[in-house]
Steps between C-alpha positions, in 0.01 A plus 500: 500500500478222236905498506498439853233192454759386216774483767375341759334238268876438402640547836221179656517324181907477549448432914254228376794358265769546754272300746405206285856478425671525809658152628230397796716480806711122659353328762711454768537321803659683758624512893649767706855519648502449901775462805523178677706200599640338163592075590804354244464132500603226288277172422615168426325167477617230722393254742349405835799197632461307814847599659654140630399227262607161630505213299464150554729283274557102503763357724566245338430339095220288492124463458305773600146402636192757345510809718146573658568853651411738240592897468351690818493198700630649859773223625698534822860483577600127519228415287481239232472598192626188279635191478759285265531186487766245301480478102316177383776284346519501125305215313764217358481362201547134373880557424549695887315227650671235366849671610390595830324118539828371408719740734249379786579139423834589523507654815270231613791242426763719662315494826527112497812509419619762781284250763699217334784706626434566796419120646833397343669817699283403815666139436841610509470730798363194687744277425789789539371604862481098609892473387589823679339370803669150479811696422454664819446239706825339381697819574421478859620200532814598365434255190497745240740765366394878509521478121273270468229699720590808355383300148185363657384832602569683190296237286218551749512886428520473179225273455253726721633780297366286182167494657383835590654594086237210377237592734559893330502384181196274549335883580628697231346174291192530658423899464617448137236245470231761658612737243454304222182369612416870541514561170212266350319612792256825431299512826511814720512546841132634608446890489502534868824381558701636164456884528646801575275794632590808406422801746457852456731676654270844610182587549300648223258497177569338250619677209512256217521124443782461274511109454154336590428180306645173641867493274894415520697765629861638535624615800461841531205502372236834570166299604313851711570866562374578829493908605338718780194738304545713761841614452525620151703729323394704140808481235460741217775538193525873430704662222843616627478830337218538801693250770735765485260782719366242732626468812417239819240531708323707250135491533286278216191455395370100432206526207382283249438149658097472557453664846564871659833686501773408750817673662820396444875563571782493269750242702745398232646657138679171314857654384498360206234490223408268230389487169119411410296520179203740544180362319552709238818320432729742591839395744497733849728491775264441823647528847294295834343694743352344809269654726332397775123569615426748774223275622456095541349384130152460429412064479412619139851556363679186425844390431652635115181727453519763271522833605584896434691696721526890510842597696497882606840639355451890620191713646488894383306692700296847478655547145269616181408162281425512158274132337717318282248482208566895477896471404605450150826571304598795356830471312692383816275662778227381654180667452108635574246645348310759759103644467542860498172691359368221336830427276780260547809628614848369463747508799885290553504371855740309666407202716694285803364239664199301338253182524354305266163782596686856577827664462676792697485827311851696566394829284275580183168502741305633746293328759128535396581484163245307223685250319378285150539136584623278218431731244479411135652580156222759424651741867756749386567851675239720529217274311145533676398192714196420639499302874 
């Protein structure tokens, strides 16, 4: 009797033991396996782009008046939208002004000159048209030779030829005396009369005010972009490692601006990509994808907001899904632990298709199946867990 007391002393004091030593069991988060419809997208920040932007550049060089339309302004086809006007002269100094006083004296004295000119040609005419006349007279009456007419009327040609070359020169002498006079002169012709309105040439909001204070200006010139909100366009710059599965008229997904979710299209994939630095530095080749919305765009979205845009590259359906948080490697397999009587179990899978949420489970489990969701360091095969 006593040895039996001994034994089962030593038999509960070594189940105590065991107990106090035994590793308490992981916590664990888990979540079961289940069939359904698995969506492959890609997302790519981008975006929102009126589609026509028009804009309105200077004719001409000159002075460009301050612009008073400012950016959503709505201004109608034919509308004005700004004005230039002639460059104010630049300011002479005492060495220019003498020279140009000098070159207006000049051309001062050349006019008098040219008039001089001309009353001495006038002269000459006169008296060359009264001997042609007289020579005339005399040749009817069969007192003078035909030579001697022939002379008469050539000097009398000649001589009104003389005239209308000093009444041309006494012009040229005249406009060169306007420019010259022009030059010390540094008023301008009044606004109303001096400018040049510049129209837009569509309908629309306006985007942006490129050139607004009052300044010189080339021709060419951007002064105001001009674009319809309600024809817009979202432009997104996705990796081409993931242009490569998307195809046109794919459906999209427009997130990430400030208001609900909208339905897009996929109308466009850019052949050709280009390279852009990622913000962590890092050089990726980035191909353009334009889509277009489904419906007209809310009055909220503006031109060049930014926005995220989930396009749909494949849809699985009815096939058993697996979270990503469960998978980890194994060597070069992918991996899960499984809850099977209250231990972790280890089991290879292969996957297919997968999101950024679940992936497609091609063997290694069974629907209804408990699996450990981002499981830790301390989870090996067959240790207790606790959920």
């Amino acid at each position: 009797m006593r040895r039996l007391i001994a034994t089962g002393a030593i038999l509960a004091a070594a189940a105590l033991l065991l107990w106090v030593f035994l590793p308490d069991p992981v916590p664990v988060e888990t979540a079961r396996i289940t069939r359904g419809d698995l969506t492959v997208s890609v997302e790519a920040e981008g975006e929102a782009r009126v589609r026509e932007v028009v804009i309105v550049s200077a004719p001409i060089s000159g002075l460009l008046q301050r612009v008073t339309l400012h950016p959503g302004d709505q201004v109608a086809a034919g509308q004005v939208v700004a004005r230039i006007g002639p460059v104010t002269p630049a300011l002479l100094d005492s060495r220019a002004r003498a020279v140009a006083e000098a070159t207006t004296a000049a051309a001062a004295a050349a006019v008098e000159l040219a008039r001089s000119q001309l009353v001495q040609a006038e002269a000459t005419h006169d008296f060359a048209r009264t001997e042609a006349d007289r020579a005339r007279a005399l040749f009817a009456r069969a007192a003078l030779s035909q030579r001697m007419l022939d002379d008469a009327t050539l000097a009398e040609r000649t001589a009104e030829a003389t005239v209308a070359s000093a009444r041309a020169n006494l012009a040229v002498r005249e406009k060169e005396l306007e420019s010259a006079k022009a030059m010390l002169d540094s008023d301008t012709a009044s606004a109303a009369a001096c400018c040049i309105e510049v129209k837009a040439s569509v309908a629309g909001r306006i985007l942006r005010v490129v050139t607004e204070d009052e300044q010189v200006l080339q021709a060419g010139t951007s002064i105001i972009e001009i674009g319809d909100l309600r024809d817009m366009e979202i432009v997104v710059h996705v990796l081409s490692r993931d242009a490569v599965g998307i195809v046109e008229g794919a459906e999209a997904t427009i997130t990430g601006w400030g208001g609900p979710d909208l339905a897009a299209r996929v109308d466009r994939i850019e052949p050709g990509a280009s390279t852009r630095v990622s913000a962590l530095g890092i050089e990726e080749q980035r191909v353009e994808v334009r889509l277009s919305l489904r419906t007209p765009p809310p009055p909220t979205l503006g031109h060049m907001f930014r926005v995220t845009a989930r396009i749909t590259l494949d849809v699985a359906q009815n096939i058993l899904r697996v979270p990503v948080g469960a998978l980890f490697r194994s060597g070069g397999d992918w991996a899960v632990y499984t809850v099977e009587d209250g231990r972790a179990s280890l089991h290879l899978v292969s996957i297919g298709k997968r999101n950024e949420e679940l992936a497609e489970v091609l063997t290694g489990l069974e629907d209804g199946a408990t699996v450990i969701l981002h499981p830790a360091d301390t989870v090996k095969d067959q240790v207790r867990i606790a959920q």
